[in-house]
Amino acid sequence: MQLNQLLVAVTLAIGITSGHGIGHDKPGKPTPEPTSLPEHDVPIDNNTVIDTHSHIIPDFLRQAMLDNGFTLSPDDSILSNGVYIPPWTLDGHLNAMNQYGINYSVVSISAPGLIFLDKKPREQLKLTRKLNDYMYSLTKQYPTRFGAFCFLPIPQVKASIEEAKYCLDKLGFEGVGLLTNYNELMVGDKLFEPIFEFLNKRNVPLYIHPASVVAECWEKTTHGYGPAMIDFPIQSTRTLIHLFASGMRSKFPDFNIIFSHGGGVLPFIADRVGNFLSTPQNGGYNSTEMFEQFRAYYYDLASAVSKPTMAAIKEFISTDRLLVGSDYPFTPGPAAAGFVRGAIANGKLTPEEQLGYKNGNALRILPGIKAKLLGRRLFRVD
């Protein structure tokens, strides 16, 4: 059973529902927010929660996946390289936010992205633009509820930079989103250098979400459990190390990067990594510089709030680098709400640290959110 399926089963067993239905929204036409739900359009205060890790899966993306060989499971999820991609609706997303105290969500496209269209570049470009325009429609209709990270048509590098300009200059997005890897291609590869150069020049925040390794790898090592349970945290860790060892981050250090799930297993194995990479046979890297680079990133805490995890994160990463992440809809609403409470309780966060975790840290690196929450539009008006 997939981890997200197990969470759903536990949630249903204790009689709590996340409030999202199984219907689907029409492409490009967000369903109006139910009028019975509170708007939460309030000034920023100590209780405002900004979620930097949530996803959308509109119907036209689901259909594109089905049209390109993905399979539909009995629960209406799409099976993608061992990961179950659940149904998503706008109503369900807003309901979950309202029920579990999330005021603002920055949405993005999760794995596998559109790498399955890498041999169909025109189709990939067309669907990329459709996804970004759809996310823009959410931010326009609900400017105090939604922001977005721009989706890029990897591996088309020049087109990706143009799409980033479109999202940032025309749509007012919070930043850009990438995956840790696209099949065997890691985000620290030289192919991505022009993209990193662009982000660095313009100081554009980058959000990096894990993706599956090739099926031949995880199928032989996880005994039937999909890669989201084990391989996703490993991929985030591998990417953090690769960005250092490849020199990509040191070459382009002047923009913020957000990693998911507390940095994977990095807080637990950082010393081991430092010891290995500092030896001559492994490159002779300066472990102090490596740790400084790791600690300069930001990390959301989706599925990373247990007591041992929080102890390791607080020991290795400053609390002013921690962000809320719900991982909706892959994680049911009650569990997502638990990520906020769990980090505060298990991490024994001070009132000042709680404020930073809930919203202050996000506002520092994504300043456009503050203007939106206070009612000032920073994007185009059609």
Short mmCIF file of C-alpha atoms in Angstrom, two decimals:
data_model
loop_
_atom_site.label_atom_id
_atom_site.label_comp_id
_atom_site.label_asym_id
_atom_site.label_seq_id
_atom_site.Cartn_x
_atom_site.Cartn_y
_atom_site.Cartn_z
CA MET A 1 0.00 0.00 0.00
CA GLN A 2 1.31 3.44 -0.90
CA LEU A 3 2.04 5.79 2.01
CA ASN A 4 -0.60 8.30 0.90
CA GLN A 5 -3.16 5.47 0.63
CA LEU A 6 -2.29 4.30 4.15
CA LEU A 7 -2.82 7.82 5.50
CA VAL A 8 -6.17 8.00 3.77
CA ALA A 9 -7.23 4.68 5.26
CA VAL A 10 -6.24 5.75 8.77
CA THR A 11 -7.99 9.09 8.31
CA LEU A 12 -11.23 7.43 7.25
CA ALA A 13 -10.98 4.87 10.02
CA ILE A 14 -11.00 7.52 12.74
CA GLY A 15 -13.92 9.29 11.17
CA ILE A 16 -12.21 12.38 9.84
CA THR A 17 -12.62 13.44 6.25
CA SER A 18 -10.61 15.94 4.30
CA GLY A 19 -13.67 17.44 2.66
CA HIS A 20 -12.61 16.92 -0.94
CA GLY A 21 -14.82 15.22 -3.48
CA ILE A 22 -14.02 12.95 -6.38
CA GLY A 23 -15.29 15.16 -9.17
CA HIS A 24 -13.02 17.10 -11.47
CA ASP A 25 -12.88 20.71 -12.55
CA LYS A 26 -13.13 21.65 -16.20
CA PRO A 27 -9.79 22.76 -17.65
CA GLY A 28 -9.14 26.44 -17.10
CA LYS A 29 -12.43 27.02 -15.29
CA PRO A 30 -11.95 26.89 -11.51
CA THR A 31 -15.01 25.94 -9.52
CA PRO A 32 -16.25 28.88 -7.39
CA GLU A 33 -15.39 28.63 -3.71
CA PRO A 34 -18.40 27.40 -1.72
CA THR A 35 -20.11 30.42 -0.19
CA SER A 36 -20.63 28.61 3.11
CA LEU A 37 -16.90 28.52 3.78
CA PRO A 38 -15.06 31.39 5.50
CA GLU A 39 -12.98 33.52 3.17
CA HIS A 40 -10.01 33.88 5.53
CA ASP A 41 -9.17 37.15 3.75
CA VAL A 42 -7.70 38.68 6.89
CA PRO A 43 -4.60 40.75 7.62
CA ILE A 44 -1.40 38.82 8.24
CA ASP A 45 -1.11 37.91 11.91
CA ASN A 46 0.56 35.32 14.11
CA ASN A 47 -1.94 32.65 13.04
CA THR A 48 -1.64 33.14 9.27
CA VAL A 49 -0.32 29.93 7.73
CA ILE A 50 1.44 29.97 4.35
CA ASP A 51 1.80 26.59 2.67
CA THR A 52 4.68 26.46 0.19
CA HIS A 53 4.18 22.83 -0.84
CA SER A 54 0.87 21.89 -2.44
CA HIS A 55 -0.07 20.61 -5.86
CA ILE A 56 -2.78 20.78 -8.49
CA ILE A 57 -3.75 18.01 -10.90
CA PRO A 58 -6.33 19.48 -13.28
CA ASP A 59 -8.36 17.20 -15.51
CA PHE A 60 -6.48 18.06 -18.67
CA LEU A 61 -3.20 16.93 -17.06
CA ARG A 62 -4.80 13.67 -15.96
CA GLN A 63 -6.12 13.12 -19.47
CA ALA A 64 -2.72 13.81 -21.01
CA MET A 65 -1.18 11.21 -18.72
CA LEU A 66 -3.83 8.63 -19.60
CA ASP A 67 -3.38 9.41 -23.30
CA ASN A 68 0.33 8.69 -22.94
CA GLY A 69 0.21 5.28 -21.34
CA PHE A 70 -0.41 5.91 -17.64
CA THR A 71 -2.95 3.65 -15.97
CA LEU A 72 -5.98 4.41 -13.82
CA SER A 73 -6.29 2.59 -10.49
CA PRO A 74 -9.61 1.46 -8.96
CA ASP A 75 -9.65 4.46 -6.59
CA ASP A 76 -9.45 6.87 -9.57
CA SER A 77 -5.79 7.64 -8.93
CA ILE A 78 -3.31 7.56 -11.79
CA LEU A 79 -0.35 5.23 -11.34
CA SER A 80 2.90 6.94 -12.29
CA ASN A 81 6.08 4.92 -11.87
CA GLY A 82 4.93 3.52 -8.56
CA VAL A 83 3.32 6.74 -7.29
CA TYR A 84 -0.44 7.09 -6.98
CA ILE A 85 -1.54 10.51 -8.21
CA PRO A 86 -4.92 11.20 -6.57
CA PRO A 87 -7.90 13.07 -8.00
CA TRP A 88 -7.85 16.80 -7.35
CA THR A 89 -10.54 19.47 -7.36
CA LEU A 90 -10.43 23.17 -6.59
CA ASP A 91 -13.32 22.81 -4.17
CA GLY A 92 -11.48 20.04 -2.36
CA HIS A 93 -8.32 22.10 -2.12
CA LEU A 94 -10.13 25.15 -0.73
CA ASN A 95 -12.13 23.00 1.69
CA ALA A 96 -8.96 21.41 3.02
CA MET A 97 -7.29 24.79 3.43
CA ASN A 98 -10.28 26.21 5.27
CA GLN A 99 -10.80 23.21 7.52
CA TYR A 100 -7.19 22.85 8.53
CA GLY A 101 -6.14 26.45 8.93
CA ILE A 102 -4.08 27.10 5.81
CA ASN A 103 -4.57 30.67 4.64
CA TYR A 104 -2.43 30.71 1.51
CA SER A 105 -1.07 27.92 -0.69
CA VAL A 106 1.66 28.18 -3.28
CA VAL A 107 0.76 25.48 -5.81
CA SER A 108 3.03 23.61 -8.17
CA ILE A 109 3.08 20.61 -10.48
CA SER A 110 4.45 17.45 -8.87
CA ALA A 111 6.28 14.51 -10.40
CA PRO A 112 6.41 13.29 -13.09
CA GLY A 113 5.79 16.74 -14.55
CA LEU A 114 5.65 16.43 -18.33
CA ILE A 115 8.86 14.49 -18.85
CA PHE A 116 6.71 11.80 -20.48
CA LEU A 117 6.30 14.25 -23.38
CA ASP A 118 10.04 14.79 -23.89
CA LYS A 119 9.77 13.16 -27.33
CA LYS A 120 6.79 15.37 -28.21
CA PRO A 121 8.24 18.87 -27.66
CA ARG A 122 5.40 20.84 -29.25
CA GLU A 123 2.80 19.02 -27.19
CA GLN A 124 4.93 19.53 -24.08
CA LEU A 125 5.18 23.28 -24.69
CA LYS A 126 1.46 23.60 -25.30
CA LEU A 127 0.54 21.72 -22.14
CA THR A 128 3.15 23.61 -20.10
CA ARG A 129 1.56 26.92 -21.04
CA LYS A 130 -1.91 25.52 -20.30
CA LEU A 131 -0.81 24.44 -16.81
CA ASN A 132 0.76 27.81 -16.02
CA ASP A 133 -2.28 29.68 -17.32
CA TYR A 134 -4.51 27.45 -15.21
CA MET A 135 -2.47 28.16 -12.09
CA TYR A 136 -2.65 31.86 -12.95
CA SER A 137 -6.45 31.61 -13.15
CA LEU A 138 -6.43 30.36 -9.55
CA THR A 139 -4.20 33.20 -8.35
CA LYS A 140 -6.38 35.71 -10.17
CA GLN A 141 -9.69 34.35 -8.88
CA TYR A 142 -8.37 33.85 -5.33
CA PRO A 143 -5.41 36.25 -4.95
CA THR A 144 -5.40 35.95 -1.15
CA ARG A 145 -5.53 32.14 -1.23
CA PHE A 146 -3.26 30.96 -4.04
CA GLY A 147 0.17 31.64 -5.46
CA ALA A 148 2.17 29.48 -7.86
CA PHE A 149 5.59 28.23 -8.84
CA CYS A 150 6.12 28.32 -12.59
CA PHE A 151 6.21 24.95 -14.33
CA LEU A 152 8.95 24.49 -16.94
CA PRO A 153 9.06 22.28 -20.07
CA ILE A 154 12.20 20.34 -19.19
CA PRO A 155 14.39 19.32 -21.03
CA GLN A 156 13.73 22.27 -23.39
CA VAL A 157 16.10 24.76 -21.77
CA LYS A 158 15.59 27.85 -23.96
CA ALA A 159 11.83 27.37 -23.88
CA SER A 160 12.01 26.93 -20.10
CA ILE A 161 13.69 30.30 -19.66
CA GLU A 162 11.08 31.97 -21.87
CA GLU A 163 8.30 30.28 -19.91
CA ALA A 164 9.86 31.47 -16.65
CA LYS A 165 9.90 35.04 -17.97
CA TYR A 166 6.24 34.71 -18.93
CA CYS A 167 5.26 33.41 -15.48
CA LEU A 168 7.28 35.98 -13.57
CA ASP A 169 6.69 39.07 -15.70
CA LYS A 170 3.15 38.49 -16.95
CA LEU A 171 1.56 36.24 -14.33
CA GLY A 172 3.25 37.40 -11.12
CA PHE A 173 4.21 33.93 -9.90
CA GLU A 174 6.14 33.49 -6.64
CA GLY A 175 9.01 31.64 -8.29
CA VAL A 176 9.93 28.63 -10.41
CA GLY A 177 9.52 24.93 -9.72
CA LEU A 178 11.78 22.06 -10.78
CA LEU A 179 12.02 18.37 -9.94
CA THR A 180 15.09 16.77 -8.39
CA ASN A 181 15.48 14.68 -11.51
CA TYR A 182 13.87 13.97 -14.85
CA ASN A 183 14.33 10.24 -15.26
CA GLU A 184 18.12 9.88 -14.96
CA LEU A 185 18.87 13.58 -15.52
CA MET A 186 19.67 15.35 -12.23
CA VAL A 187 18.82 19.02 -11.75
CA GLY A 188 22.47 19.74 -11.01
CA ASP A 189 23.47 18.59 -14.50
CA LYS A 190 25.14 21.10 -16.84
CA LEU A 191 21.99 21.08 -18.99
CA PHE A 192 20.31 23.20 -16.30
CA GLU A 193 23.12 25.77 -16.10
CA PRO A 194 21.36 28.40 -18.28
CA ILE A 195 18.25 28.07 -16.10
CA PHE A 196 20.26 28.51 -12.90
CA GLU A 197 22.07 31.46 -14.46
CA PHE A 198 18.72 33.10 -15.26
CA LEU A 199 17.35 32.48 -11.76
CA ASN A 200 20.56 33.77 -10.21
CA LYS A 201 20.63 36.93 -12.32
CA ARG A 202 17.05 37.80 -11.39
CA ASN A 203 17.12 36.42 -7.83
CA VAL A 204 14.12 34.17 -8.50
CA PRO A 205 13.14 31.67 -5.77
CA LEU A 206 13.38 28.04 -6.87
CA TYR A 207 11.30 25.22 -5.42
CA ILE A 208 12.68 21.69 -5.93
CA HIS A 209 10.37 18.69 -5.47
CA PRO A 210 11.51 15.05 -5.52
CA ALA A 211 10.72 12.71 -8.39
CA SER A 212 10.94 8.97 -8.95
CA VAL A 213 14.11 7.32 -10.07
CA VAL A 214 13.82 4.95 -13.01
CA ALA A 215 11.48 2.03 -12.34
CA GLU A 216 14.23 -0.55 -12.81
CA CYS A 217 15.86 0.84 -9.67
CA TRP A 218 13.07 1.25 -7.12
CA GLU A 219 11.10 -1.85 -8.19
CA LYS A 220 14.05 -4.06 -7.22
CA THR A 221 14.70 -2.42 -3.87
CA THR A 222 11.40 -1.41 -2.26
CA HIS A 223 9.55 -4.74 -2.28
CA GLY A 224 6.51 -3.34 -4.03
CA TYR A 225 6.23 -0.10 -2.09
CA GLY A 226 6.35 2.92 -4.36
CA PRO A 227 9.20 5.43 -4.45
CA ALA A 228 7.30 8.17 -2.63
CA MET A 229 7.91 6.40 0.69
CA ILE A 230 11.69 5.98 0.51
CA ASP A 231 13.12 7.20 -2.76
CA PHE A 232 11.64 10.72 -2.68
CA PRO A 233 13.54 11.72 0.49
CA ILE A 234 16.65 10.04 -0.91
CA GLN A 235 16.33 11.95 -4.18
CA SER A 236 16.10 15.28 -2.34
CA THR A 237 19.23 14.34 -0.40
CA ARG A 238 21.04 13.22 -3.54
CA THR A 239 20.16 16.52 -5.23
CA LEU A 240 21.43 18.61 -2.33
CA ILE A 241 24.74 16.77 -2.51
CA HIS A 242 24.90 16.92 -6.31
CA LEU A 243 24.32 20.69 -6.40
CA PHE A 244 27.31 21.05 -4.10
CA ALA A 245 29.65 18.50 -5.70
CA SER A 246 28.85 19.63 -9.25
CA GLY A 247 29.64 23.23 -8.34
CA MET A 248 26.28 24.38 -9.70
CA ARG A 249 25.17 26.09 -6.50
CA SER A 250 28.52 27.75 -5.77
CA LYS A 251 28.52 29.12 -9.32
CA PHE A 252 25.01 30.54 -8.91
CA PRO A 253 24.55 31.33 -5.19
CA ASP A 254 22.41 34.47 -5.30
CA PHE A 255 18.86 33.12 -5.22
CA ASN A 256 16.89 31.14 -2.66
CA ILE A 257 16.14 27.44 -3.09
CA ILE A 258 13.43 25.50 -1.24
CA PHE A 259 13.66 21.74 -0.74
CA SER A 260 10.80 19.47 0.29
CA HIS A 261 10.31 17.12 3.23
CA GLY A 262 12.91 18.64 5.53
CA GLY A 263 15.72 17.91 3.11
CA GLY A 264 15.04 14.18 3.05
CA VAL A 265 17.59 12.25 5.08
CA LEU A 266 20.29 14.92 4.89
CA PRO A 267 19.95 16.11 8.53
CA PHE A 268 20.61 12.52 9.66
CA ILE A 269 23.59 11.74 7.40
CA ALA A 270 25.23 15.14 6.90
CA ASP A 271 28.31 14.26 8.94
CA ARG A 272 28.70 10.99 7.04
CA VAL A 273 28.46 12.85 3.72
CA GLY A 274 30.98 15.43 4.90
CA ASN A 275 33.44 12.77 5.99
CA PHE A 276 33.21 10.92 2.68
CA LEU A 277 33.46 13.96 0.42
CA SER A 278 36.40 15.42 2.34
CA THR A 279 38.64 12.45 1.51
CA PRO A 280 41.01 12.76 -1.49
CA GLN A 281 39.47 9.78 -3.30
CA ASN A 282 36.03 11.42 -3.12
CA GLY A 283 37.02 14.88 -4.29
CA GLY A 284 38.60 16.40 -1.20
CA TYR A 285 35.74 18.84 -0.74
CA ASN A 286 35.63 21.32 2.13
CA SER A 287 32.92 19.96 4.44
CA THR A 288 32.54 23.31 6.20
CA GLU A 289 31.65 24.99 2.92
CA MET A 290 29.30 22.14 2.12
CA PHE A 291 27.44 22.47 5.43
CA GLU A 292 27.18 26.23 4.98
CA GLN A 293 25.61 25.68 1.58
CA PHE A 294 23.12 23.14 2.93
CA ARG A 295 22.14 25.44 5.80
CA ALA A 296 21.51 28.35 3.44
CA TYR A 297 18.61 26.57 1.74
CA TYR A 298 14.98 26.63 2.90
CA TYR A 299 13.08 23.45 3.73
CA ASP A 300 9.39 22.68 3.99
CA LEU A 301 8.38 20.15 6.63
CA ALA A 302 5.80 18.05 4.78
CA SER A 303 6.01 14.55 6.32
CA ALA A 304 9.00 15.63 8.39
CA VAL A 305 7.70 16.64 11.83
CA SER A 306 8.27 13.66 14.13
CA LYS A 307 10.29 14.23 17.30
CA PRO A 308 13.47 12.55 15.99
CA THR A 309 13.16 14.35 12.65
CA MET A 310 12.59 17.74 14.25
CA ALA A 311 15.51 17.20 16.62
CA ALA A 312 17.82 16.45 13.69
CA ILE A 313 16.49 19.34 11.62
CA LYS A 314 16.86 21.84 14.46
CA GLU A 315 20.38 20.59 15.13
CA PHE A 316 21.44 20.89 11.50
CA ILE A 317 19.19 23.61 10.02
CA SER A 318 18.29 26.94 11.61
CA THR A 319 14.57 27.32 12.38
CA ASP A 320 14.51 30.52 10.32
CA ARG A 321 14.81 28.27 7.24
CA LEU A 322 11.73 26.14 7.90
CA LEU A 323 8.48 26.39 5.94
CA VAL A 324 5.02 24.85 6.13
CA GLY A 325 4.26 22.19 3.54
CA SER A 326 0.95 20.33 3.28
CA ASP A 327 1.72 18.19 0.21
CA TYR A 328 -1.97 18.39 -0.69
CA PRO A 329 -3.60 16.36 -2.28
CA PHE A 330 -1.03 13.60 -1.83
CA THR A 331 -1.45 13.89 1.93
CA PRO A 332 -4.98 13.98 3.40
CA GLY A 333 -6.09 17.23 5.04
CA PRO A 334 -5.92 16.05 8.69
CA ALA A 335 -2.36 14.83 8.22
CA ALA A 336 -1.44 18.11 6.52
CA ALA A 337 -2.83 20.05 9.47
CA GLY A 338 -0.76 17.79 11.70
CA PHE A 339 2.39 18.97 9.95
CA VAL A 340 1.80 22.47 11.35
CA ARG A 341 0.95 21.32 14.88
CA GLY A 342 3.54 18.55 14.84
CA ALA A 343 6.44 20.80 13.94
CA ILE A 344 5.50 23.25 16.67
CA ALA A 345 4.96 20.62 19.37
CA ASN A 346 7.63 18.08 18.47
CA GLY A 347 10.15 20.75 17.58
CA LYS A 348 9.39 22.73 20.75
CA LEU A 349 9.35 25.92 18.71
CA THR A 350 9.38 29.20 20.59
CA PRO A 351 6.66 31.78 19.81
CA GLU A 352 9.13 33.61 17.57
CA GLU A 353 10.07 30.38 15.78
CA GLN A 354 6.39 29.48 15.38
CA LEU A 355 5.70 32.80 13.69
CA GLY A 356 8.60 32.28 11.32
CA TYR A 357 7.51 28.75 10.50
CA LYS A 358 3.88 29.68 9.88
CA ASN A 359 4.51 32.69 7.67
CA GLY A 360 7.52 34.87 8.45
CA ASN A 361 10.15 32.75 6.72
CA ALA A 362 7.99 32.37 3.61
CA LEU A 363 7.25 36.09 3.45
CA ARG A 364 10.96 36.85 3.65
CA ILE A 365 11.80 34.89 0.49
CA LEU A 366 8.43 35.22 -1.30
CA PRO A 367 7.61 38.89 -0.63
CA GLY A 368 4.87 39.06 -3.26
CA ILE A 369 2.62 37.02 -0.98
CA LYS A 370 2.39 39.85 1.54
CA ALA A 371 1.11 42.28 -1.06
CA LYS A 372 -1.50 39.77 -2.21
CA LEU A 373 -2.67 39.03 1.33
CA LEU A 374 -3.07 42.75 1.92
CA GLY A 375 -5.07 43.12 -1.28
CA ARG A 376 -2.54 44.65 -3.67
CA ARG A 377 -2.40 42.83 -7.01
CA LEU A 378 1.07 42.32 -8.45
CA PHE A 379 0.11 40.56 -11.68
CA ARG A 380 -1.52 41.43 -14.96
CA VAL A 381 -5.14 42.47 -15.21
CA ASP A 382 -6.85 41.11 -18.32
#
